[in-house]
Coordinates of C-alpha atoms in Angstrom, one line a residue:
M1 CA 41.2 8.5 -32.5
T2 CA 37.9 10.3 -31.8
H3 CA 35.7 9.0 -29.0
S4 CA 33.3 7.5 -31.6
Q5 CA 36.2 5.6 -33.2
T6 CA 37.4 4.3 -29.8
L7 CA 33.9 3.1 -28.9
A8 CA 33.4 1.6 -32.4
R9 CA 36.6 -0.5 -32.0
F10 CA 35.4 -1.8 -28.6
I11 CA 32.0 -2.7 -30.1
Y12 CA 33.5 -4.4 -33.2
D13 CA 36.1 -6.3 -31.1
T14 CA 33.7 -7.6 -28.4
R15 CA 33.1 -11.3 -28.9
Y16 CA 30.8 -13.7 -26.9
E17 CA 33.7 -16.1 -26.4
N18 CA 35.6 -13.4 -24.5
I19 CA 32.7 -12.3 -22.2
P20 CA 33.0 -13.9 -18.7
E21 CA 30.3 -16.4 -17.8
E22 CA 29.0 -14.2 -14.9
V23 CA 28.5 -11.3 -17.3
I24 CA 26.6 -13.6 -19.7
E25 CA 24.3 -14.9 -16.9
F26 CA 23.8 -11.3 -15.6
T27 CA 22.9 -10.1 -19.1
K28 CA 20.2 -12.8 -19.4
L29 CA 18.7 -11.5 -16.1
C30 CA 18.7 -8.0 -17.5
I31 CA 16.7 -9.3 -20.5
L32 CA 14.3 -11.2 -18.3
D33 CA 13.8 -8.1 -16.1
W34 CA 13.1 -6.0 -19.2
L35 CA 10.6 -8.5 -20.6
G36 CA 8.7 -8.5 -17.3
S37 CA 8.2 -4.7 -17.4
A38 CA 7.3 -4.8 -21.1
L39 CA 4.6 -7.5 -20.6
A40 CA 3.2 -5.7 -17.6
G41 CA 3.1 -2.4 -19.6
K42 CA 1.8 -3.4 -23.0
D43 CA -1.9 -2.9 -22.3
K44 CA -1.5 0.5 -20.7
A45 CA -3.3 3.3 -22.5
P46 CA -0.2 5.2 -23.8
I47 CA 1.2 2.0 -25.2
Q48 CA -2.1 1.1 -26.9
M49 CA -2.0 4.6 -28.5
I50 CA 1.5 3.9 -29.9
N51 CA 0.4 0.5 -31.0
Q52 CA -2.5 2.1 -33.0
F53 CA 0.0 4.5 -34.5
V54 CA 2.3 1.7 -35.6
E55 CA -0.6 -0.2 -37.1
E56 CA -1.7 2.9 -39.0
I57 CA 1.7 3.7 -40.5
G58 CA 2.4 0.1 -41.4
G59 CA 5.8 -1.5 -42.1
N60 CA 7.5 -4.5 -43.6
P61 CA 6.9 -7.5 -41.3
Q62 CA 10.4 -7.8 -40.0
S63 CA 10.1 -7.9 -36.3
T64 CA 7.5 -8.6 -33.6
T65 CA 6.1 -6.2 -31.1
I66 CA 5.2 -7.0 -27.5
T67 CA 1.6 -6.7 -28.5
G68 CA 2.0 -9.5 -31.1
M69 CA 2.1 -7.4 -34.3
K70 CA 4.7 -7.9 -37.1
T71 CA 6.1 -4.6 -38.4
S72 CA 9.4 -3.0 -39.3
A73 CA 12.4 -3.3 -37.1
V74 CA 12.2 0.4 -36.5
N75 CA 8.6 0.3 -35.4
A76 CA 9.0 -2.8 -33.3
A77 CA 11.8 -1.0 -31.4
L78 CA 9.6 2.0 -31.0
L79 CA 6.7 0.1 -29.5
N80 CA 8.7 -2.3 -27.4
G81 CA 10.8 0.5 -25.9
A82 CA 7.7 2.4 -24.8
A83 CA 6.0 -0.7 -23.3
S84 CA 9.0 -1.5 -21.1
H85 CA 9.2 1.9 -19.4
I86 CA 5.6 2.6 -18.2
V87 CA 5.2 0.6 -15.0
E88 CA 8.4 2.1 -13.6
L89 CA 10.1 -1.2 -12.8
D90 CA 12.8 -1.2 -15.4
D91 CA 16.5 -1.4 -14.6
V92 CA 18.6 1.6 -13.8
H93 CA 22.3 2.6 -13.6
K94 CA 23.4 5.0 -10.9
G95 CA 26.4 6.8 -12.5
S96 CA 24.8 7.4 -15.9
I97 CA 21.2 7.9 -14.4
L98 CA 19.5 5.9 -17.1
H99 CA 17.4 2.9 -17.8
A100 CA 19.4 0.9 -20.4
G101 CA 17.2 -2.1 -20.8
T102 CA 14.2 -0.1 -22.1
V103 CA 16.3 1.3 -25.0
V104 CA 19.0 -1.3 -25.7
I105 CA 17.0 -4.5 -25.6
P106 CA 14.1 -3.4 -27.8
A107 CA 16.6 -2.2 -30.5
A108 CA 18.6 -5.4 -30.2
L109 CA 15.6 -7.7 -30.3
S110 CA 14.2 -6.0 -33.4
I111 CA 17.4 -6.3 -35.4
A112 CA 18.1 -9.9 -34.1
E113 CA 14.7 -11.0 -35.3
A114 CA 14.9 -9.2 -38.6
R115 CA 18.4 -10.6 -39.4
N116 CA 18.0 -14.1 -37.9
C117 CA 20.8 -13.5 -35.4
S118 CA 21.8 -16.1 -32.8
G119 CA 21.3 -16.0 -29.0
K120 CA 25.0 -15.4 -28.5
E121 CA 25.0 -12.4 -30.9
L122 CA 22.0 -11.0 -29.0
I123 CA 23.9 -11.2 -25.8
E124 CA 26.9 -9.5 -27.3
A125 CA 24.7 -6.7 -28.6
V126 CA 23.1 -6.1 -25.2
V127 CA 26.4 -6.1 -23.4
V128 CA 27.9 -3.4 -25.8
G129 CA 24.7 -1.4 -25.8
Y130 CA 24.7 -1.1 -22.0
E131 CA 28.5 -0.3 -22.0
I132 CA 28.2 2.6 -24.5
C133 CA 25.1 4.4 -23.0
F134 CA 26.4 4.0 -19.5
R135 CA 29.8 5.5 -20.4
I136 CA 28.2 8.5 -22.3
G137 CA 25.7 9.0 -19.5
E138 CA 28.5 9.1 -16.9
A139 CA 30.4 11.6 -18.9
V140 CA 27.6 14.2 -18.9
S141 CA 25.9 13.5 -15.6
P142 CA 24.7 14.9 -13.4
S143 CA 24.4 18.4 -15.0
H144 CA 22.9 16.9 -18.2
Y145 CA 20.1 15.3 -16.2
Y146 CA 18.5 18.6 -15.1
Y147 CA 16.9 19.3 -18.5
W148 CA 17.5 16.1 -20.4
H149 CA 16.2 12.6 -19.7
N150 CA 19.3 10.5 -20.0
T151 CA 17.4 7.4 -21.0
A152 CA 16.2 9.2 -24.1
T153 CA 19.5 11.0 -24.9
C154 CA 22.4 8.8 -23.9
G155 CA 20.2 5.7 -24.5
T156 CA 20.1 6.5 -28.2
F157 CA 23.8 5.7 -28.4
G158 CA 23.3 2.4 -26.6
A159 CA 20.5 1.4 -29.0
A160 CA 22.7 2.3 -32.0
A161 CA 25.6 0.3 -30.6
A162 CA 23.5 -2.8 -30.1
A163 CA 21.9 -2.6 -33.5
A164 CA 25.3 -2.0 -35.2
K165 CA 26.8 -5.0 -33.5
L166 CA 24.0 -7.3 -34.7
L167 CA 24.2 -5.9 -38.3
G168 CA 27.9 -6.8 -38.3
L169 CA 29.0 -3.3 -39.2
N170 CA 32.7 -2.4 -39.5
E171 CA 34.4 0.1 -37.3
E172 CA 33.8 3.0 -39.7
Q173 CA 30.2 2.2 -40.0
I174 CA 29.7 1.8 -36.3
A175 CA 31.3 5.3 -35.7
S176 CA 28.8 6.7 -38.3
A177 CA 25.9 5.0 -36.4
L178 CA 27.0 6.6 -33.2
G179 CA 27.2 10.0 -35.0
S180 CA 23.7 9.7 -36.3
A181 CA 22.5 8.6 -32.9
G182 CA 24.0 11.6 -31.2
T183 CA 22.4 14.1 -33.6
Q184 CA 19.0 12.5 -32.9
A185 CA 19.4 12.3 -29.1
A186 CA 16.5 14.2 -27.4
G187 CA 14.1 14.0 -24.5
L188 CA 13.3 16.9 -22.2
W189 CA 12.1 16.6 -18.6
E190 CA 9.4 19.2 -19.0
F191 CA 6.8 16.4 -19.4
I192 CA 7.0 15.8 -15.7
E193 CA 5.3 19.1 -14.9
D194 CA 2.1 17.7 -16.5
G195 CA 2.6 14.0 -15.7
A196 CA 2.4 13.7 -19.5
M197 CA 2.8 10.6 -21.7
S198 CA 6.0 11.9 -23.3
K199 CA 8.1 9.8 -20.9
Q200 CA 7.0 6.7 -22.9
L201 CA 8.0 8.4 -26.1
H202 CA 11.5 8.9 -24.8
P203 CA 12.7 5.3 -24.7
A204 CA 10.5 4.5 -27.8
K205 CA 12.4 7.1 -29.9
A206 CA 15.8 6.3 -28.4
A207 CA 15.4 2.6 -29.4
S208 CA 14.0 3.3 -32.8
N209 CA 16.5 6.1 -33.6
G210 CA 19.3 3.8 -32.6
V211 CA 18.0 1.2 -35.1
I212 CA 17.6 3.9 -37.8
S213 CA 21.2 5.1 -37.2
A214 CA 22.6 1.6 -37.6
L215 CA 20.6 0.7 -40.6
L216 CA 21.6 3.9 -42.4
A217 CA 25.3 3.4 -41.5
E218 CA 25.0 -0.1 -43.0
K219 CA 24.2 1.7 -46.3
G220 CA 27.2 4.0 -46.1
F221 CA 25.3 7.0 -44.5
T222 CA 27.9 9.3 -42.8
S223 CA 27.7 11.4 -39.8
A224 CA 29.7 13.8 -37.5
S225 CA 33.0 12.1 -36.7
K226 CA 33.2 14.0 -33.4
I227 CA 29.6 13.9 -32.3
L228 CA 30.6 13.6 -28.6
E229 CA 33.6 15.9 -28.2
G230 CA 33.2 18.3 -31.1
K231 CA 32.8 22.0 -30.6
R232 CA 29.1 21.7 -31.4
G233 CA 28.8 18.2 -30.3
F234 CA 26.8 16.3 -27.6
F235 CA 29.1 17.2 -24.6
K236 CA 29.2 21.0 -25.1
A237 CA 25.6 21.4 -26.3
M238 CA 23.9 19.3 -23.6
S239 CA 26.0 19.4 -20.4
D240 CA 27.3 22.3 -18.2
V241 CA 30.1 20.0 -16.8
F242 CA 31.3 16.9 -18.5
D243 CA 34.1 14.4 -18.0
E244 CA 35.4 12.9 -21.3
S245 CA 37.7 10.5 -19.4
R246 CA 34.6 8.5 -18.6
I247 CA 34.3 7.4 -22.2
T248 CA 37.6 5.5 -22.3
H249 CA 38.6 4.8 -18.7
G250 CA 38.8 1.0 -18.2
L251 CA 37.1 0.3 -21.5
G252 CA 37.4 -3.4 -22.2
A253 CA 38.9 -4.2 -18.8
S254 CA 35.5 -5.1 -17.3
Y255 CA 31.8 -4.8 -18.3
K256 CA 29.7 -1.9 -17.0
I257 CA 26.5 -3.9 -17.4
M258 CA 27.5 -5.5 -14.1
E259 CA 26.9 -2.1 -12.4
N260 CA 23.3 -2.3 -13.4
S261 CA 20.6 -1.9 -10.7
F262 CA 17.1 -3.5 -10.5
K263 CA 14.0 -1.9 -9.1
V264 CA 11.9 -3.5 -6.3
H265 CA 9.4 -0.6 -6.0
A266 CA 7.1 0.5 -8.9
S267 CA 8.0 4.2 -8.8
C268 CA 10.7 6.6 -9.9
R269 CA 14.1 5.2 -8.7
H270 CA 14.8 8.5 -6.9
T271 CA 12.0 7.6 -4.4
H272 CA 13.5 4.2 -3.6
P273 CA 16.2 5.2 -1.0
A274 CA 13.5 6.8 1.2
L275 CA 11.0 4.1 0.5
D276 CA 13.5 1.4 1.6
M277 CA 14.1 3.3 4.8
I278 CA 10.5 4.1 5.7
I279 CA 9.5 0.5 5.2
D280 CA 12.4 -0.8 7.3
I281 CA 11.5 1.6 10.1
V282 CA 7.9 0.7 10.4
K283 CA 8.6 -3.0 10.1
E284 CA 11.0 -2.8 13.0
N285 CA 8.9 -0.4 15.0
P286 CA 5.1 -0.7 14.5
I287 CA 3.8 2.9 15.1
P288 CA 0.3 4.1 15.3
L289 CA -0.2 7.0 12.9
S290 CA -1.5 9.1 15.8
Q291 CA 1.9 9.0 17.3
I292 CA 3.7 10.4 14.3
A293 CA 4.3 14.1 14.4
K294 CA 6.5 14.5 11.4
I295 CA 8.5 12.6 8.8
N296 CA 11.8 14.2 7.5
V297 CA 13.4 12.9 4.3
N298 CA 16.9 14.3 3.8
T299 CA 18.4 13.3 0.4
Y300 CA 20.1 14.7 -2.8
Q301 CA 18.9 17.7 -4.8
V302 CA 17.8 15.7 -7.9
V303 CA 15.2 13.9 -5.8
L304 CA 13.5 17.2 -5.1
D305 CA 13.9 18.3 -8.7
I306 CA 12.2 15.2 -10.0
T307 CA 9.9 14.0 -7.2
D308 CA 8.9 16.9 -5.0
N309 CA 5.1 16.7 -5.7
P310 CA 2.8 17.1 -2.6
D311 CA -0.4 16.8 -4.6
P312 CA -0.2 14.2 -7.4
Q313 CA -3.4 14.1 -9.5
T314 CA -2.8 10.8 -11.4
V315 CA -1.6 7.3 -10.5
Y316 CA 1.4 7.9 -12.8
A317 CA 2.2 11.2 -11.1
A318 CA 2.1 9.5 -7.7
K319 CA 5.0 7.3 -8.8
F320 CA 7.0 10.6 -9.1
S321 CA 5.8 12.1 -5.8
L322 CA 8.2 11.3 -3.0
Q323 CA 5.6 12.5 -0.5
F324 CA 3.1 10.0 -1.8
C325 CA 5.6 7.2 -2.0
V326 CA 6.8 7.7 1.6
A327 CA 3.2 7.8 2.9
L328 CA 2.3 4.7 0.9
G329 CA 5.4 2.8 2.1
L330 CA 4.6 3.8 5.7
I331 CA 1.0 2.6 5.5
N332 CA 1.2 -0.4 3.2
Q333 CA 4.8 -1.4 3.9
S334 CA 5.0 -1.9 0.2
A335 CA 5.2 0.1 -3.1
S336 CA 4.6 -2.7 -5.6
L337 CA 2.7 -2.3 -8.9
K338 CA -0.6 -3.3 -7.2
D339 CA -0.1 -0.6 -4.5
F340 CA -0.4 2.2 -7.0
N341 CA -4.0 2.6 -8.0
E342 CA -6.9 5.1 -7.9
D343 CA -7.9 3.9 -4.4
T344 CA -4.5 4.6 -2.9
L345 CA -4.1 7.8 -4.9
W346 CA -7.1 9.4 -3.2
N347 CA -6.9 7.6 0.1
E348 CA -7.6 10.1 2.9
T349 CA -5.1 8.6 5.3
I350 CA -2.3 8.6 2.8
R351 CA -3.1 12.2 1.9
E352 CA -3.1 13.2 5.5
V353 CA 0.2 11.6 6.2
M354 CA 1.7 13.3 3.1
S355 CA 1.0 16.6 4.9
R356 CA 3.4 15.6 7.7
I357 CA 6.3 14.9 5.3
D358 CA 9.1 17.4 4.9
L359 CA 11.8 17.1 2.2
S360 CA 15.2 18.7 2.3
V361 CA 18.7 18.3 0.8
D362 CA 21.4 16.6 2.9
P363 CA 24.8 18.1 1.9
V364 CA 26.7 14.9 2.5
V365 CA 24.2 12.8 0.6
N366 CA 24.0 15.3 -2.2
E367 CA 27.8 15.4 -2.6
S368 CA 27.9 11.6 -3.1
Y369 CA 25.4 11.6 -5.9
P370 CA 25.3 10.1 -8.6
E371 CA 27.8 7.4 -7.4
K372 CA 25.5 6.9 -4.3
W373 CA 21.8 7.4 -4.3
G374 CA 21.2 8.0 -0.6
A375 CA 18.6 9.2 1.9
V376 CA 18.2 9.8 5.6
V377 CA 14.6 9.2 6.9
E378 CA 13.5 10.4 10.4
I379 CA 10.2 9.8 12.0
E380 CA 9.5 12.3 14.8
L381 CA 7.1 10.9 17.4
T382 CA 4.7 13.0 19.5
N383 CA 6.6 12.0 22.6
G384 CA 9.8 13.5 21.2
K385 CA 11.5 10.3 20.2
I386 CA 13.1 10.1 16.7
L387 CA 13.3 6.9 14.7
S388 CA 15.9 7.2 12.0
K389 CA 17.5 5.1 9.2
K390 CA 19.8 6.0 6.3
T391 CA 21.1 4.3 3.2
E392 CA 23.6 5.0 0.4
Y393 CA 22.4 2.2 -1.8
P394 CA 18.7 1.4 -2.4
K395 CA 17.8 -2.3 -2.7
G396 CA 18.7 -3.6 -6.1
D397 CA 22.0 -1.7 -6.5
P398 CA 25.1 -4.0 -6.9
E399 CA 26.1 -2.9 -3.4
N400 CA 22.7 -4.0 -2.0
A401 CA 21.9 -6.6 -4.6
V402 CA 18.9 -8.7 -5.2
S403 CA 19.4 -12.4 -6.1
S404 CA 18.6 -14.1 -9.4
Q405 CA 15.7 -15.8 -7.6
D406 CA 14.4 -12.3 -6.6
L407 CA 14.4 -11.3 -10.2
I408 CA 12.6 -14.5 -11.3
T409 CA 10.0 -13.9 -8.6
K410 CA 9.6 -10.3 -9.8
F411 CA 9.1 -11.5 -13.3
E412 CA 6.4 -13.9 -12.2
Q413 CA 4.7 -11.2 -10.3
L414 CA 4.7 -8.8 -13.2
T415 CA 3.3 -11.5 -15.5
S416 CA 0.8 -13.0 -13.0
G417 CA -2.0 -12.1 -15.4
Y418 CA -0.6 -14.4 -18.1
D419 CA -0.8 -18.1 -18.5
G420 CA 1.8 -19.8 -16.4
K421 CA 3.0 -21.9 -19.3
E422 CA 3.7 -18.8 -21.3
T423 CA 5.7 -17.1 -18.6
K424 CA 7.7 -20.3 -18.0
M425 CA 8.4 -20.5 -21.7
Y426 CA 9.8 -17.0 -21.7
M427 CA 12.0 -17.7 -18.8
E428 CA 13.4 -20.9 -20.4
R429 CA 14.0 -19.0 -23.6
I430 CA 16.0 -16.2 -22.0
M431 CA 17.9 -18.3 -19.5
N432 CA 19.0 -20.6 -22.3
L433 CA 19.5 -17.9 -24.9
E434 CA 23.1 -18.8 -25.8
K435 CA 21.9 -22.2 -27.0
F436 CA 19.9 -21.0 -29.9
S437 CA 21.2 -20.4 -33.5
V438 CA 18.3 -18.0 -34.3
V439 CA 16.2 -15.8 -32.1
S440 CA 13.7 -14.7 -34.8
N441 CA 10.7 -16.2 -33.0
F442 CA 11.3 -14.6 -29.6
F443 CA 7.6 -13.7 -29.0
E444 CA 6.1 -16.8 -30.6
K445 CA 3.9 -18.5 -28.0
E446 CA 4.1 -22.1 -29.1
M447 CA 7.1 -23.7 -30.7
E448 CA 8.5 -27.2 -31.1
G449 CA 11.2 -28.6 -28.8
E450 CA 11.6 -28.5 -25.1
L451 CA 13.4 -25.2 -24.9
W452 CA 12.2 -22.5 -27.2
G453 CA 11.9 -24.7 -30.2
Q454 CA 15.5 -25.7 -30.1
E455 CA 15.1 -28.4 -32.7
K456 CA 13.0 -26.2 -35.0
L457 CA 15.5 -23.3 -34.8
H458 CA 18.6 -25.5 -35.5
Q459 CA 16.8 -27.0 -38.5
Q460 CA 16.2 -23.6 -40.1

């Protein structure tokens, strides 16, 4: 069997009834976490530009966008994927180095609404979508990640898997959907040099291309049978070193969605290990800035590749500047969404502290990446004393987990600008998702029944 056929069989065979309860509950938390980021991001300028684009091109009113528009399932996935990535608080997986929620869930929701799927079917789709993109991401990482944004490339496969599951495709059709996903997989890191808006286009296109792949496969559209392992396939074309065994090892024995991590800081995940440590140090040892001679951050090479930016010029670029994030964490003891703004970006004290920060690669930490995303942070004081802390797992990793209540609180904070009844409504819908026979009104604000219009939905 080809890798696509193996994955297709797993996708086809996965059934809600066989998914453990803890996986179901965790999956609902992933959906809630995705929605919080999407609602917080929907009014940002790049998302409004994509919203205008979707309005202009039109589309059959099949699915709802986070902005309240009815459009095609493809366009809804496009817009909703972009919206959930922009505030930098979406989930992440260490081994595959990707944000699955921002590509899988928009694709799944758009098809679930268009085809009147049930809550259980939506959960199935999200579970298999995470599984597939995590496995493909692990197979090509970390070498793939230098040029390619894994969320954009590997995420396309996850979106296709989720959409294919909801469309009820057979194994042959699912394999074709994966083939079409692979040939559309793209997303280069060059945007980071300019702090450009392309990063939002990455999950947008991954989600929408996944939907396109599945919808075409439903009609009998064929694709490369060995899109992953073929001589001109995904592995050889897009990775210097790859491990094919990651595709099948333990497949079906457990669910990789349980390896998912959640963000607590509103910045690139690669800044989080150092952020955690600098905040812990200053909370335990209040230090006047005048007594700090130097701050050393020793971490893995990818951190420097992605976040070594001593002079960010925009708020968004600041989220990808380790120097800025460490200085912000030192001074504010926080790096939440509200901490990143124009005032902090140009704050003279933060800028001065940034000049005292030195970044370097720690060989031991680097060797452990991407299984462990670690950092060693040292504050050298003017009296010669050194305050130091290290971590292998930033807060939010399974090994350093946040609670379900933490994620609910995070959702409430991200949606604090919304009416409290509306946010409570969304929480009730998601946390009772398996009870609903249709999820076609996910974004509808007012419905009959106590929980997400349960009576109305069952009557349809």
